[in-house]
Coordinates of C-alpha atoms in Angstrom, one line a residue:
Chain A
M1 CA 53.0 -15.2 -17.1
N2 CA 51.4 -14.4 -13.8
G3 CA 48.3 -12.4 -15.1
F4 CA 45.7 -13.3 -12.5
V5 CA 46.3 -12.6 -8.7
W6 CA 43.8 -13.9 -6.3
R7 CA 44.5 -11.3 -3.8
Q8 CA 46.9 -8.5 -3.6
P9 CA 49.0 -9.2 -0.5
S10 CA 48.4 -6.6 2.0
V11 CA 50.3 -5.3 5.1
L12 CA 47.1 -4.9 6.9
P13 CA 46.1 -7.9 9.1
G14 CA 42.4 -9.1 9.4
F15 CA 41.5 -9.6 5.8
G16 CA 39.9 -13.0 6.6
L17 CA 37.8 -11.9 9.4
T18 CA 36.6 -8.7 7.8
M19 CA 35.8 -10.4 4.5
G20 CA 34.0 -13.2 6.3
F21 CA 31.7 -10.6 8.0
T22 CA 31.3 -8.8 4.8
L23 CA 30.0 -11.8 3.1
L24 CA 27.8 -12.9 6.0
Y25 CA 26.3 -9.4 6.2
L26 CA 25.6 -9.3 2.5
S27 CA 24.2 -12.7 2.4
L28 CA 21.8 -12.2 5.2
L29 CA 20.6 -8.9 4.1
V30 CA 20.6 -9.1 0.3
L31 CA 21.6 -12.5 -1.3
I32 CA 19.3 -14.8 0.7
P33 CA 16.1 -12.7 0.3
L34 CA 16.9 -12.4 -3.5
A35 CA 17.6 -16.0 -3.9
G36 CA 14.5 -16.8 -2.2
M37 CA 12.7 -14.7 -4.7
I38 CA 14.3 -16.4 -7.7
L39 CA 13.5 -19.8 -6.2
F40 CA 9.9 -18.7 -5.9
T41 CA 9.9 -17.7 -9.5
A42 CA 11.3 -21.0 -10.5
K43 CA 8.1 -22.7 -9.7
L44 CA 6.7 -21.3 -13.0
D45 CA 7.7 -23.0 -16.2
W46 CA 9.2 -20.8 -18.9
A47 CA 5.8 -20.2 -20.9
Q48 CA 4.0 -19.1 -17.6
F49 CA 6.8 -16.9 -16.7
W50 CA 6.9 -15.2 -20.0
A51 CA 3.2 -14.7 -20.0
A52 CA 3.3 -13.2 -16.6
V53 CA 6.1 -10.7 -17.3
T54 CA 5.1 -9.7 -20.8
H55 CA 1.3 -9.1 -20.3
P56 CA 0.4 -5.7 -22.0
Q57 CA -0.5 -4.2 -18.5
V58 CA 2.8 -5.2 -17.2
M59 CA 4.7 -3.9 -20.2
A60 CA 3.0 -0.6 -19.8
S61 CA 4.1 -0.4 -16.3
Y62 CA 7.8 -1.1 -17.2
R63 CA 7.7 1.7 -19.7
L64 CA 6.3 4.1 -17.0
S65 CA 8.5 2.8 -14.2
F66 CA 11.8 2.8 -16.1
G67 CA 11.0 5.9 -18.1
A68 CA 10.0 8.1 -15.2
S69 CA 12.8 6.9 -13.1
F70 CA 15.3 7.7 -15.7
I71 CA 13.9 11.2 -16.5
A72 CA 13.8 11.8 -12.6
A73 CA 17.4 10.8 -12.2
G74 CA 18.4 13.0 -15.2
I75 CA 16.7 15.9 -13.7
N76 CA 18.4 15.4 -10.3
A77 CA 21.7 15.0 -12.1
V78 CA 21.4 18.6 -13.6
F79 CA 19.9 20.4 -10.6
G80 CA 21.8 18.3 -8.1
V81 CA 25.0 19.4 -9.2
L82 CA 23.7 22.9 -9.2
V83 CA 22.7 22.6 -5.6
A84 CA 26.0 21.1 -4.7
W85 CA 27.8 23.9 -6.4
V86 CA 25.9 26.6 -4.5
L87 CA 26.4 24.8 -1.3
V88 CA 30.2 24.3 -1.8
R89 CA 31.3 27.6 -3.5
Y90 CA 29.2 30.3 -1.9
A91 CA 28.8 31.4 1.6
F92 CA 25.4 32.9 2.3
P93 CA 23.2 33.3 5.4
G94 CA 21.0 30.1 6.1
K95 CA 23.5 27.9 4.3
R96 CA 23.4 25.2 7.0
I97 CA 19.5 25.2 6.8
V98 CA 19.6 24.7 3.0
D99 CA 22.2 22.0 3.5
A100 CA 19.9 20.1 6.0
L101 CA 16.8 20.7 3.7
V102 CA 18.5 18.5 1.1
D103 CA 18.5 15.4 3.2
L104 CA 14.7 15.9 4.2
P105 CA 13.4 13.5 1.4
F106 CA 15.5 10.7 3.2
A107 CA 13.8 11.3 6.5
L108 CA 10.2 12.0 5.7
P109 CA 7.9 9.0 5.4
T110 CA 7.3 8.6 1.7
A111 CA 3.5 8.5 2.1
V112 CA 3.5 11.8 3.7
A113 CA 5.5 13.2 0.8
G114 CA 3.2 11.5 -1.6
I115 CA 0.1 13.1 0.0
A116 CA 1.8 16.5 0.3
L117 CA 2.9 16.5 -3.4
T118 CA -0.7 15.4 -4.5
A119 CA -2.1 18.2 -2.4
I120 CA 0.0 20.8 -4.1
Y121 CA -0.1 19.5 -7.8
S122 CA -3.7 18.3 -8.0
T123 CA -6.0 20.7 -9.9
T124 CA -7.3 22.2 -6.6
G125 CA -3.8 22.6 -5.2
W126 CA -1.9 25.8 -5.2
M127 CA 0.6 24.7 -8.0
G128 CA -1.8 22.6 -9.8
Q129 CA -4.4 25.2 -10.4
H130 CA -1.9 27.6 -12.0
L131 CA -0.4 24.8 -14.2
E132 CA -4.0 23.9 -15.2
I133 CA -4.3 27.2 -17.0
F134 CA -1.6 26.1 -19.4
G135 CA -3.3 22.7 -19.9
I136 CA -0.7 20.9 -17.8
K137 CA -1.9 18.2 -15.4
V138 CA 0.6 16.9 -13.0
A139 CA -1.2 14.9 -10.4
Y140 CA -2.6 11.7 -11.7
T141 CA -0.5 11.7 -14.8
P142 CA 2.9 10.3 -15.7
I143 CA 4.4 13.7 -14.9
G144 CA 3.2 13.4 -11.4
V145 CA 5.0 10.1 -11.1
T146 CA 8.2 11.7 -12.3
V147 CA 7.7 14.6 -10.0
A148 CA 7.4 12.1 -6.9
M149 CA 10.4 10.2 -8.1
T150 CA 12.5 13.4 -8.6
Y151 CA 11.7 14.4 -5.0
I152 CA 12.9 11.2 -3.4
G153 CA 16.0 11.1 -5.6
L154 CA 17.2 14.6 -4.8
P155 CA 19.7 13.8 -2.0
F156 CA 21.7 11.3 -4.0
V157 CA 23.4 13.5 -6.5
V158 CA 23.9 16.4 -4.2
R159 CA 25.5 14.1 -1.6
T160 CA 27.7 12.3 -3.9
V161 CA 28.9 15.3 -5.7
Q162 CA 29.3 17.7 -2.9
P163 CA 32.5 16.0 -1.3
V164 CA 34.2 15.8 -4.7
L165 CA 33.4 19.4 -5.4
E166 CA 34.8 20.4 -1.9
D167 CA 38.2 18.6 -2.6
L168 CA 38.5 20.1 -6.1
D169 CA 41.6 22.5 -6.3
R170 CA 40.6 25.9 -7.2
E171 CA 44.2 26.3 -8.4
L172 CA 43.3 24.1 -11.4
E173 CA 40.5 26.6 -12.4
E174 CA 42.8 29.5 -11.9
A175 CA 45.5 27.9 -13.9
A176 CA 43.1 27.2 -16.7
A177 CA 41.9 30.8 -16.6
C178 CA 45.6 32.0 -16.8
L179 CA 46.1 29.8 -19.7
G180 CA 43.3 31.8 -21.4
A181 CA 40.3 29.3 -21.0
T182 CA 37.0 30.8 -21.1
R183 CA 34.4 30.0 -18.3
W184 CA 32.6 27.6 -20.4
Q185 CA 35.7 25.8 -21.2
I186 CA 36.8 25.7 -17.6
I187 CA 33.4 24.1 -16.7
R188 CA 33.4 21.7 -19.5
R189 CA 37.0 20.7 -19.5
V190 CA 38.2 21.1 -15.9
I191 CA 35.1 20.8 -13.5
L192 CA 32.8 18.4 -15.1
P193 CA 35.4 15.7 -16.0
S194 CA 36.5 15.5 -12.2
L195 CA 32.8 15.5 -11.2
L196 CA 31.7 12.8 -13.7
P197 CA 32.4 9.7 -11.7
A198 CA 30.6 10.9 -8.5
L199 CA 27.8 12.3 -10.7
L200 CA 27.2 9.0 -12.3
T201 CA 27.2 7.2 -9.0
G202 CA 24.5 9.8 -7.8
L203 CA 22.6 9.2 -11.0
A204 CA 22.7 5.5 -10.5
L205 CA 21.5 5.7 -6.9
A206 CA 18.7 8.2 -7.7
F207 CA 17.5 5.9 -10.6
A208 CA 17.6 2.9 -8.4
R209 CA 15.7 4.6 -5.6
A210 CA 13.0 5.9 -8.0
L211 CA 12.6 2.5 -9.5
G212 CA 11.7 0.9 -6.4
E213 CA 9.7 3.6 -4.9
Y214 CA 6.1 2.8 -3.9
G215 CA 4.9 4.9 -1.1
S216 CA 4.9 8.3 -2.4
V217 CA 4.2 7.5 -6.1
V218 CA 0.9 5.7 -5.5
F219 CA -0.7 8.8 -4.0
I220 CA 0.1 11.0 -7.0
A221 CA 0.0 8.4 -9.7
G222 CA -3.8 7.9 -9.9
N223 CA -2.9 4.3 -10.7
M224 CA -4.9 3.8 -13.9
P225 CA -4.2 0.6 -15.7
Y226 CA -2.1 1.1 -18.8
Y227 CA -1.6 4.7 -18.0
T228 CA -0.1 5.3 -14.6
E229 CA 0.5 2.2 -13.0
I230 CA 4.0 1.6 -11.8
T231 CA 5.5 -1.9 -11.7
P232 CA 5.8 -2.1 -7.9
L233 CA 2.0 -1.6 -7.8
L234 CA 1.4 -4.5 -10.0
I235 CA 3.5 -6.7 -7.8
I236 CA 1.2 -5.7 -4.9
T237 CA -1.9 -6.5 -7.0
K238 CA -0.5 -9.9 -7.6
L239 CA 0.0 -10.4 -4.0
E240 CA -3.4 -9.4 -3.1
Q241 CA -4.7 -12.3 -5.3
Y242 CA -2.2 -14.5 -3.4
D243 CA -0.4 -15.0 -6.6
Y244 CA 3.2 -15.2 -5.0
T245 CA 4.9 -16.6 -8.1
G246 CA 3.4 -14.0 -10.4
A247 CA 4.6 -11.3 -7.9
T248 CA 8.1 -12.7 -7.8
A249 CA 8.3 -13.1 -11.6
I250 CA 7.8 -9.5 -12.1
G251 CA 10.1 -8.8 -9.2
T252 CA 12.8 -10.9 -10.9
V253 CA 12.4 -9.0 -14.1
M254 CA 12.9 -5.6 -12.2
L255 CA 15.9 -6.9 -10.4
V256 CA 17.6 -8.2 -13.5
A257 CA 16.9 -5.1 -15.4
A258 CA 17.9 -2.9 -12.6
F259 CA 21.1 -4.8 -12.0
V260 CA 22.0 -4.6 -15.8
L261 CA 21.4 -0.9 -15.8
L262 CA 23.4 -0.3 -12.7
L263 CA 26.2 -2.4 -14.0
I264 CA 26.3 -0.2 -17.1
I265 CA 26.4 2.9 -15.1
N266 CA 29.1 1.6 -12.9
G267 CA 31.1 0.6 -16.1
L268 CA 30.7 4.1 -17.4
Q269 CA 31.9 5.4 -14.0
W270 CA 35.0 3.3 -14.2
W271 CA 35.7 4.3 -17.7
A272 CA 35.2 8.0 -16.7
S273 CA 37.5 7.9 -13.7
R274 CA 40.2 5.9 -15.8
R275 CA 40.1 8.4 -18.6
H276 CA 40.6 11.3 -16.0
Chain B
M1 CA 24.5 -18.5 52.8
R2 CA 23.6 -15.2 51.4
T3 CA 23.7 -16.6 47.8
V4 CA 21.2 -19.2 48.8
R5 CA 19.0 -16.6 50.3
I6 CA 19.1 -14.6 47.1
L7 CA 18.4 -17.7 45.0
L8 CA 15.5 -18.6 47.3
L9 CA 14.1 -15.0 46.9
T10 CA 14.5 -15.0 43.2
A11 CA 12.7 -18.4 42.9
L12 CA 9.9 -17.0 45.0
L13 CA 9.5 -13.8 42.9
V14 CA 9.6 -15.8 39.6
G15 CA 6.9 -18.1 41.1
L16 CA 4.8 -15.1 42.0
A17 CA 5.2 -13.7 38.6
T18 CA 4.3 -16.7 36.9
S19 CA 1.1 -17.3 38.9
A20 CA 0.3 -13.6 38.2
L21 CA 0.8 -14.4 34.5
A22 CA -1.6 -17.3 34.7
Q23 CA -4.1 -14.7 35.9
S24 CA -3.8 -12.8 32.6
V25 CA -3.9 -13.7 29.0
T26 CA -3.1 -11.9 25.7
L27 CA -5.1 -12.0 22.5
L28 CA -4.1 -10.7 19.2
N29 CA -7.0 -9.5 16.9
V30 CA -5.9 -9.1 13.3
S31 CA -8.3 -6.9 11.6
Y32 CA -8.8 -4.4 8.6
D33 CA -8.6 -0.6 8.7
P34 CA -12.2 0.8 9.2
T35 CA -12.6 -1.2 12.4
R36 CA -10.0 0.6 14.4
E37 CA -12.4 2.8 16.4
F38 CA -15.0 -0.1 17.0
Y39 CA -12.6 -2.6 18.4
R40 CA -10.8 0.0 20.6
E41 CA -14.1 0.4 22.3
Y42 CA -15.1 -3.3 22.2
N43 CA -11.9 -4.5 23.7
A44 CA -12.4 -2.4 26.8
A45 CA -15.8 -3.9 27.1
F46 CA -14.8 -7.3 26.6
Q47 CA -11.9 -7.0 29.1
K48 CA -14.5 -6.0 31.8
H49 CA -16.8 -8.7 30.8
W50 CA -14.2 -11.4 31.0
R51 CA -12.8 -10.2 34.4
T52 CA -16.3 -10.4 36.0
Q53 CA -16.9 -13.7 34.5
T54 CA -13.6 -15.4 35.1
G55 CA -11.5 -13.1 37.3
Q56 CA -8.8 -13.3 34.6
N57 CA -7.3 -10.3 33.0
V58 CA -7.2 -10.4 29.2
T59 CA -5.0 -8.1 27.2
I60 CA -6.0 -7.5 23.6
R61 CA -3.5 -6.4 21.0
Q62 CA -4.9 -4.9 17.8
S63 CA -3.5 -5.0 14.3
H64 CA -5.0 -3.0 11.4
G65 CA -4.2 -2.8 7.7
G66 CA -5.5 -3.7 4.3
A67 CA -7.5 -7.1 4.6
G68 CA -5.3 -8.8 1.9
S69 CA -2.0 -7.9 3.6
Q70 CA -3.4 -8.9 7.0
A71 CA -4.5 -12.3 5.8
R72 CA -1.0 -12.8 4.3
A73 CA 0.7 -11.8 7.6
V74 CA -1.4 -14.5 9.3
I75 CA -0.5 -17.0 6.6
D76 CA 3.2 -16.2 6.9
G77 CA 3.2 -16.7 10.6
L78 CA 1.7 -13.8 12.5
D79 CA 0.4 -15.2 15.7
A80 CA -3.2 -14.0 15.5
D81 CA -5.8 -15.6 17.9
V82 CA -8.7 -14.2 15.9
V83 CA -9.0 -12.6 12.6
T84 CA -11.9 -10.0 11.8
L85 CA -11.6 -9.0 8.2
A86 CA -13.4 -7.4 5.3
L87 CA -14.4 -10.4 3.3
A88 CA -14.6 -14.1 3.5
Y89 CA -12.1 -14.6 0.5
D90 CA -9.3 -13.5 2.7
I91 CA -10.0 -15.7 5.5
D92 CA -10.6 -18.6 2.9
A93 CA -7.0 -18.0 1.9
I94 CA -5.9 -18.6 5.4
H95 CA -7.4 -22.1 5.1
E96 CA -6.1 -22.8 1.7
R97 CA -2.6 -21.5 1.9
A98 CA -1.7 -22.4 5.5
G99 CA -4.3 -24.9 6.7
L100 CA -4.6 -22.8 10.0
I101 CA -8.4 -23.2 10.1
P102 CA -11.0 -25.9 8.8
K103 CA -12.7 -25.3 5.5
D104 CA -16.0 -24.8 7.0
W105 CA -14.9 -22.0 9.3
Q106 CA -17.6 -19.8 8.1
S107 CA -20.4 -22.0 9.5
R108 CA -19.0 -21.9 13.1
L109 CA -20.7 -18.7 14.2
P110 CA -24.2 -17.3 13.3
N111 CA -24.9 -15.2 10.1
N112 CA -22.0 -16.6 8.2
S113 CA -19.8 -15.6 11.1
S114 CA -20.6 -12.0 10.5
P115 CA -21.6 -10.4 13.9
Y116 CA -22.2 -7.1 12.1
T117 CA -23.0 -6.2 8.5
S118 CA -22.7 -3.2 6.4
T119 CA -23.7 -2.2 2.8
I120 CA -22.5 -0.1 0.0
V121 CA -23.9 3.6 -0.2
L122 CA -22.9 6.7 -2.2
L123 CA -21.4 9.8 -0.7
V124 CA -22.1 12.9 -2.5
R125 CA -21.2 16.7 -1.8
K126 CA -23.3 19.1 0.0
G127 CA -26.6 19.8 -1.7
N128 CA -26.1 16.9 -4.1
P129 CA -25.2 19.2 -7.0
K130 CA -25.3 16.6 -9.7
G131 CA -28.7 15.2 -8.5
I132 CA -27.4 11.5 -7.8
K133 CA -30.2 9.3 -6.6
D134 CA -29.2 5.8 -7.5
W135 CA -26.7 3.6 -9.4
D136 CA -28.1 4.6 -12.7
D137 CA -26.8 8.3 -12.3
L138 CA -23.2 6.9 -11.9
I139 CA -23.1 6.1 -15.7
R140 CA -23.9 9.6 -16.7
P141 CA -21.0 11.1 -18.6
D142 CA -21.1 14.1 -16.5
V143 CA -20.5 12.3 -13.3
Q144 CA -17.0 11.5 -11.9
V145 CA -17.1 8.3 -9.7
I146 CA -14.5 7.7 -6.9
T147 CA -13.8 4.1 -5.9
P148 CA -10.6 2.2 -4.9
N149 CA -9.0 -0.5 -7.1
P150 CA -10.9 -3.8 -6.6
K151 CA -7.7 -5.7 -7.2
T152 CA -6.0 -4.3 -4.2
S153 CA -8.9 -3.2 -1.9
G154 CA -11.3 -5.7 -0.4
G155 CA -13.8 -2.9 0.2
A156 CA -13.8 -1.9 -3.6
R157 CA -14.7 -5.4 -4.5
W158 CA -18.0 -4.9 -2.6
N159 CA -18.5 -1.7 -4.5
Y160 CA -18.0 -3.4 -7.8
L161 CA -20.1 -6.3 -7.0
A162 CA -23.0 -4.0 -5.7
A163 CA -23.2 -2.1 -9.0
W164 CA -23.0 -5.4 -11.0
G165 CA -25.8 -6.9 -8.8
Y166 CA -27.9 -3.9 -9.3
A167 CA -27.5 -4.0 -13.1
L168 CA -28.0 -7.7 -13.1
K169 CA -31.4 -7.3 -11.3
K170 CA -32.4 -4.5 -13.4
Y171 CA -31.5 -5.7 -16.9
G172 CA -31.4 -9.4 -16.3
S173 CA -28.4 -10.3 -18.3
D174 CA -24.6 -10.5 -17.7
E175 CA -23.9 -8.5 -20.9
E176 CA -25.9 -5.6 -19.7
A177 CA -24.4 -5.8 -16.3
R178 CA -20.9 -5.7 -17.8
E179 CA -21.7 -2.8 -19.9
F180 CA -23.3 -0.9 -16.9
V181 CA -20.2 -1.6 -14.7
R182 CA -17.9 -0.6 -17.8
K183 CA -19.7 2.8 -18.0
I184 CA -19.2 3.4 -14.3
L185 CA -15.5 2.6 -14.4
A186 CA -15.1 4.8 -17.4
N187 CA -16.1 7.7 -15.0
V188 CA -13.5 6.9 -12.5
P189 CA -10.6 9.4 -12.7
V190 CA -8.2 7.9 -10.1
L191 CA -7.8 4.3 -8.7
D192 CA -6.4 4.4 -5.2
P193 CA -4.9 1.2 -3.9
A194 CA -6.9 1.3 -0.6
A195 CA -10.1 2.6 0.8
R196 CA -8.6 5.1 3.2
G197 CA -6.6 6.8 0.4
T198 CA -9.7 7.1 -1.7
T199 CA -11.5 9.2 1.1
N200 CA -8.5 11.5 1.0
T201 CA -9.0 12.0 -2.9
F202 CA -12.8 12.7 -2.5
V203 CA -12.6 14.9 0.6
Q204 CA -9.2 16.5 0.7
R205 CA -8.5 16.8 -3.2
R206 CA -12.1 17.4 -3.9
I207 CA -12.0 15.1 -6.9
G208 CA -15.3 13.4 -8.1
D209 CA -19.0 13.8 -7.5
A210 CA -19.9 10.5 -6.1
F211 CA -17.8 8.3 -3.8
I212 CA -18.8 4.6 -3.5
A213 CA -18.2 3.7 0.1
W214 CA -19.0 1.2 2.9
E215 CA -22.0 2.7 4.9
N216 CA -20.1 2.6 8.2
E217 CA -17.0 4.6 6.5
A218 CA -19.5 7.0 5.0
L219 CA -21.3 7.6 8.3
L220 CA -17.9 8.0 10.1
A221 CA -16.7 10.4 7.4
I222 CA -19.8 12.7 7.9
E223 CA -19.3 12.4 11.6
Q224 CA -15.7 13.4 11.6
L225 CA -15.8 15.8 8.7
G226 CA -18.7 17.8 9.9
R227 CA -22.4 17.4 9.1
G228 CA -23.6 19.3 6.0
E229 CA -20.5 18.9 4.0
Y230 CA -21.5 15.6 2.5
E231 CA -24.6 13.7 2.1
I232 CA -25.3 10.0 1.9
V233 CA -27.4 8.7 -0.9
V234 CA -28.8 5.3 -0.2
P235 CA -29.3 3.3 -3.5
S236 CA -32.5 1.4 -4.2
V237 CA -30.7 -1.8 -4.2
S238 CA -27.4 -2.7 -2.7
I239 CA -25.2 -5.7 -1.5
L240 CA -25.1 -7.0 2.0
A241 CA -21.6 -6.6 3.0
E242 CA -20.5 -9.3 5.6
P243 CA -17.2 -8.8 7.3
P244 CA -16.5 -12.2 8.9
V245 CA -14.6 -13.2 12.0
T246 CA -13.0 -16.5 13.0
V247 CA -10.7 -18.0 15.6
I248 CA -7.4 -19.2 14.1
D249 CA -7.4 -22.8 15.4
R250 CA -3.9 -23.8 15.1
N251 CA -2.6 -20.6 16.9
V252 CA -5.1 -20.7 19.8
D253 CA -4.6 -24.5 20.4
R254 CA -0.8 -24.0 20.6
K255 CA -1.1 -21.0 22.9
G256 CA -3.8 -22.4 24.9
T257 CA -6.3 -19.5 24.4
R258 CA -9.0 -21.1 22.6
Q259 CA -11.5 -20.5 25.4
V260 CA -11.0 -16.8 25.8
A261 CA -10.6 -16.3 21.9
E262 CA -14.0 -18.0 21.3
A263 CA -15.6 -16.0 24.0
Y264 CA -14.2 -12.8 22.5
L265 CA -15.9 -13.5 19.3
E266 CA -19.2 -14.8 20.8
Y267 CA -19.5 -11.6 22.9
L268 CA -19.7 -9.6 19.6
Y269 CA -23.2 -11.3 19.2
S270 CA -24.3 -10.2 22.8
P271 CA -26.5 -7.1 23.3
E272 CA -23.6 -5.0 24.4
G273 CA -21.3 -6.1 21.5
Q274 CA -24.2 -5.5 19.0
R275 CA -24.8 -2.0 20.5
L276 CA -21.1 -1.0 20.2
A277 CA -21.2 -2.2 16.5
G278 CA -24.3 -0.1 15.9
K279 CA -22.7 2.8 17.6
H280 CA -19.7 2.6 15.3
Y281 CA -22.0 2.5 12.3
Y282 CA -22.1 -1.3 11.6
R283 CA -25.5 -2.8 11.2
P284 CA -26.2 -5.1 14.1
S285 CA -27.3 -8.6 13.2
D286 CA -29.5 -9.0 16.1
P287 CA -32.9 -7.8 15.1
A288 CA -33.9 -6.3 18.5
I289 CA -30.6 -4.2 18.6
A290 CA -31.0 -3.3 14.9
K291 CA -34.3 -1.8 15.8
E292 CA -32.6 0.6 18.4
F293 CA -30.6 2.0 15.4
E294 CA -33.4 2.1 13.0
A295 CA -33.0 5.8 12.4
Q296 CA -29.3 5.5 11.4
F297 CA -29.7 2.8 8.9
P298 CA -32.3 3.4 6.2
D299 CA -34.0 0.4 4.5
V300 CA -32.3 -0.8 1.5
K301 CA -33.1 -3.9 -0.5
L302 CA -30.1 -6.0 0.0
F303 CA -28.8 -9.0 -1.9
T304 CA -26.1 -11.4 -0.7
I305 CA -23.0 -12.3 -2.5
E306 CA -24.0 -16.0 -2.2
D307 CA -27.5 -15.4 -4.0
V308 CA -26.0 -13.3 -6.9
F309 CA -22.5 -14.4 -7.4
G310 CA -22.4 -17.9 -5.8
G311 CA -20.1 -16.9 -3.0
W312 CA -16.7 -15.2 -2.8
Q313 CA -14.4 -17.9 -4.4
Q314 CA -16.6 -17.7 -7.5
A315 CA -17.0 -13.9 -7.5
Q316 CA -13.1 -13.5 -7.1
T317 CA -12.2 -16.0 -9.8
R318 CA -14.6 -14.6 -12.3
H319 CA -14.3 -10.9 -11.6
F320 CA -11.0 -10.0 -9.9
L321 CA -8.3 -12.5 -10.7
D322 CA -5.8 -11.7 -13.5
G323 CA -7.7 -11.8 -16.8
G324 CA -11.1 -11.7 -15.1
E325 CA -14.1 -9.3 -15.9
F326 CA -12.4 -6.3 -14.2
D327 CA -9.2 -6.7 -16.3
K328 CA -11.3 -7.1 -19.5
I329 CA -13.2 -4.0 -18.7
F330 CA -10.1 -2.0 -18.2
D331 CA -8.5 -3.6 -21.3
S332 CA -11.5 -2.3 -23.3
L333 CA -11.2 1.2 -21.7
R334 CA -7.6 1.6 -22.7
R335 CA -6.5 4.9 -23.9

């Protein structure tokens, strides 16, 4: 009975050194700041903590932040695969430029993106004024928040799905076609299952990015309490009152919730790649 | 032999460099957003003044940002020699949270340590299409009002308190003042977190009919965006906005810059400093200099935060902390 192995022996040397650096690096950049946050929160007793993180205004912001992030990640999952498909499977003039455009949301300062999106989607902007005719308001509503989150999450799905799609054997699709599969069956039974793990990773990244986004969202949100206030803004509000513990309490809730959700998505991804 | 000579030469150069350094000193002024243009010009003037006075070169580094986050940076260890912020509450926090300055910091310089003041006015669109004349027009249901969120913006706290103080003077009771402010806030379509973003909403997005703003920001906006596009409406009564300044004692004593830092702030009260403040649309505190700028600053009946609200600490606790009047108003406005 030798079920648990501490470490698979490897022929490569240097495990101790590289593992040491990995832990040091992660500790300095991620673990220590996060531990500091939780330590700060620990100054509150349980009742104070609970009151701070379940205030109706804070609850309304969780609904908006998590809801809009999830919708934005979902939109990106669908259209990100589409963009990746076009970039991998077709040759067309200007393909390199389109490819580079995908990364732009990474590079542009988010405040610039926020101001630009607001300019376009407010009722005087050139998208907003047409949408207004149909009674759709984008800027200063939860829809605007979702639009900004979709924008900043766009590159994640495309960039995670693209390399997998490139490595996908076309012979598989041809074989399926020879065996009489319809196009829809090929997509559903052959292509999508191979893309699923990468797609889930992209979805998780886009979701996490949207959840933490502040710079672009505050410009388009309108920030009305109980309506379009995102959770990161409430954290800033607490800090402006020098309420450090209140701010870290909300931060801790976001951290735990995000961690659980990412864990679930990673679990799904593991399950999807095993099944395949 | 040669090594010795090089060593000697190096020592000489280092010695020269340090003595040149002693001839120069660096100050860090941590300020809020709208003072950018003013301090750029004031710093140059002070540099010249200090050089003629002492022969020493002074370099002034500026940092600008939201008043709250600037104060937090100083509390968390930013090496500021002086702070020049939007409201006393944020400087109080530097005393309370970090003990870098004494409790009575605000009595160390004249006029509550505010060398220049401002007030809160209303900016409206060309021709004043909604006929806005005073605070009372802001509660009309057909008027949209633009103001930042007072929980995140220091400037917006002055706006809110100006409206509350006006209503208190007019109606005489807190209940009616609350109702008045509630009606104004019900007309606010967008709450930007900071004052500069709000200007963007009003000017670029063309949202809202009246923009509650600092007088200096409103005058600057008119200057920069072209005359005739916007008009300033001066309300009958408003608040005296006092943006205070102070030396950060712990930092200047450690760095040995107290003398120049104090001179830097005192020079703000000199005729030249006062004139520069006036030029950048702040009201000079020196009555003689204020007279020179009479045409620029209309007469307003001003009340102070001390008189009406008992100072910043009380105003902040009662109105802006979590669960305060502002939160209660928004709770009642929930859709």
